[in-house]
Amino acid sequence: MGNLFKIGLHLMKLTSLLRKLKLLDYLIIIIVILGGFILYKFLNPEEKWINVEVMDANIPVFRAYSVKEGDIEKSPTGETIAEVSDVITYSNLQSSVNATNGPTSNKDIRVQLKLKTKINSRTGEYEYKNKIIKVGSPIELRLTNGQINGTISEIREDSSTEEKFEPIEVALKIYGQWPWYADSIKPGVMTNLENPQARVEILEKKVVPAEITVDDANGQKILTTDPQKVDITLRVKMLVQKFGNTIVFKKDQAIIIGEKVSFVSNGTKITEAYIVGVK
């Protein structure tokens, strides 16, 4: 009974105080409450786990194979903020071609990750370690067994959302190769079965003597054939992704007539294949 009396007394005092407040006082109270709410949201942003794919290209073998499924990254407080769900490793073709001191064994890796992000209250964008992340943004992760310094190639909110790939036929032309190289390319072989992003099947191969231009006795340019080298025409089927009118192979190679495409087929590195037709 005594407690009820005390509560009633406090309510009477509060009512009396509220009656004495003016409009300006109410406005100040509302502003303070709103300010406190905004400050709380700023200091405690909404958190969300999202799925991202990160590409780390042309890295040494030891770094490529140090990243493993199940690796995590922790915050300074010991909280898990990233987890590796899948790693795909394949040869970096361009580094082998451009190496000045002979072929290299550098690798490219594509890593599927779950990231614990914060949602920017003003823009609605995802932040990871206080940096806005988008497709194309650089990202650095210090994982259990290794480190990634890569680029975000995809962001998916729902892990159940599968990437969509579709097959297309592409005609390729490779100029001025040795016959043994042409022999190493085998039609009918589907490569990279475990990785749909780099899956290619060679449907048909045609090899002819390589065409070259030489000067005749009068100094005129004439077209003839190289007695040693060959030109190779390939008809291949590859899995690609379509973004509007853009067709992309392996996330980073645009399928456009006149551009070059690279892949590995049955142990043969194909790096100077010009796209001459797309179906």
Coordinates of N, CA, C and O in Angstrom, one line a residue, residues 48-54 81-86 111-117 126 133-135 139 152-163 251:
K48 N 24.9 -7.2 -40.7 CA 24.3 -8.3 -41.6 C 25.4 -9.1 -42.2 O 26.5 -8.6 -42.7
W49 N 25.2 -10.4 -42.3 CA 26.2 -11.3 -42.9 C 25.8 -11.4 -44.4 O 24.6 -11.6 -44.8
I50 N 26.8 -11.2 -45.3 CA 26.5 -11.3 -46.7 C 27.6 -12.2 -47.3 O 28.6 -12.5 -46.7
N51 N 27.3 -12.6 -48.6 CA 28.2 -13.5 -49.3 C 28.9 -12.7 -50.4 O 28.2 -12.0 -51.2
V52 N 30.2 -12.8 -50.5 CA 30.9 -12.1 -51.5 C 31.9 -13.1 -52.2 O 32.3 -14.1 -51.6
E53 N 32.3 -12.7 -53.4 CA 33.4 -13.5 -54.1 C 34.5 -12.5 -54.3 O 34.3 -11.3 -54.7
V54 N 35.7 -12.9 -54.0 CA 36.9 -12.1 -54.1 C 37.9 -12.8 -55.0 O 38.2 -14.0 -54.9
I81 N 34.5 -12.3 -38.1 CA 33.9 -11.3 -39.0 C 33.9 -11.8 -40.5 O 33.3 -11.1 -41.4
A82 N 34.7 -12.8 -40.8 CA 34.7 -13.4 -42.1 C 35.0 -14.9 -42.1 O 35.7 -15.3 -41.2
E83 N 34.4 -15.6 -43.0 CA 34.7 -17.1 -43.1 C 34.7 -17.5 -44.5 O 33.9 -17.1 -45.3
V84 N 35.7 -18.3 -44.9 CA 35.9 -18.8 -46.2 C 35.0 -20.0 -46.4 O 35.1 -21.0 -45.7
S85 N 34.2 -20.0 -47.5 CA 33.3 -21.1 -47.7 C 33.7 -21.9 -48.9 O 33.4 -23.1 -49.1
D86 N 34.6 -21.3 -49.8 CA 35.1 -22.1 -51.0 C 36.3 -21.4 -51.6 O 36.3 -20.1 -51.5
V111 N 37.7 -16.7 -54.2 CA 37.4 -17.1 -52.9 C 35.9 -16.7 -52.6 O 35.6 -15.5 -52.7
Q112 N 35.1 -17.6 -52.1 CA 33.8 -17.3 -51.7 C 33.8 -17.1 -50.2 O 34.4 -17.9 -49.4
L113 N 33.3 -16.0 -49.7 CA 33.4 -15.6 -48.3 C 32.0 -15.2 -47.8 O 31.2 -14.7 -48.5
K114 N 31.9 -15.4 -46.5 CA 30.8 -14.8 -45.7 C 31.4 -13.6 -44.9 O 32.3 -13.9 -44.1
L115 N 30.9 -12.4 -45.1 CA 31.4 -11.3 -44.3 C 30.3 -10.7 -43.4 O 29.2 -10.6 -43.8
K116 N 30.8 -10.4 -42.2 CA 29.9 -9.7 -41.3 C 30.0 -8.2 -41.5 O 31.0 -7.6 -41.1
T117 N 29.1 -7.6 -42.1 CA 29.2 -6.2 -42.5 C 28.2 -5.3 -41.6 O 27.3 -5.8 -40.9
Y126 N 27.0 -1.4 -47.7 CA 27.7 -2.3 -46.8 C 29.1 -1.8 -46.4 O 29.8 -1.2 -47.3
I133 N 32.1 -1.4 -49.2 CA 32.5 -2.4 -50.1 C 31.4 -2.5 -51.2 O 30.2 -2.5 -51.0
K134 N 31.9 -2.6 -52.5 CA 31.1 -2.8 -53.6 C 31.8 -3.7 -54.6 O 33.0 -4.0 -54.4
V135 N 31.1 -4.1 -55.7 CA 31.8 -4.9 -56.7 C 32.9 -4.0 -57.3 O 32.6 -2.9 -57.7
I139 N 39.8 -5.3 -51.3 CA 39.6 -5.8 -49.9 C 40.8 -6.6 -49.4 O 41.4 -7.3 -50.2
I152 N 36.7 -7.4 -54.9 CA 35.4 -8.0 -54.8 C 34.8 -8.1 -56.2 O 34.6 -7.1 -56.9
S153 N 34.4 -9.3 -56.6 CA 33.9 -9.5 -58.0 C 32.4 -9.8 -57.9 O 31.7 -9.8 -59.0
E154 N 31.8 -10.1 -56.8 CA 30.4 -10.3 -56.7 C 30.0 -10.2 -55.2 O 30.7 -10.5 -54.3
I155 N 28.7 -9.6 -55.0 CA 28.1 -9.5 -53.7 C 26.7 -10.1 -53.8 O 25.9 -9.8 -54.7
R156 N 26.5 -11.1 -52.9 CA 25.1 -11.7 -52.8 C 24.7 -11.7 -51.4 O 25.4 -12.1 -50.5
E157 N 23.4 -11.2 -51.2 CA 22.9 -11.2 -49.8 C 22.5 -12.6 -49.4 O 22.6 -12.9 -48.2
D158 N 22.0 -13.4 -50.3 CA 21.4 -14.7 -50.0 C 22.4 -15.8 -50.5 O 22.6 -15.8 -51.7
S159 N 22.9 -16.6 -49.7 CA 23.8 -17.7 -50.1 C 23.1 -18.7 -51.0 O 23.7 -19.5 -51.7
S160 N 21.7 -18.8 -50.9 CA 21.0 -19.8 -51.8 C 20.9 -19.3 -53.2 O 20.5 -20.1 -54.1
T161 N 21.2 -18.0 -53.5 CA 21.1 -17.5 -54.8 C 22.3 -18.0 -55.6 O 23.4 -17.7 -55.3
E162 N 22.0 -18.8 -56.7 CA 23.1 -19.4 -57.5 C 23.4 -18.5 -58.7 O 22.6 -17.8 -59.2
E163 N 24.7 -18.5 -59.0 CA 25.1 -17.8 -60.2 C 24.6 -18.4 -61.4 O 24.5 -19.6 -61.5
K251 N 34.6 -14.0 -65.3 CA 34.5 -12.8 -64.5 C 35.2 -11.6 -65.1 O 34.9 -10.5 -64.8

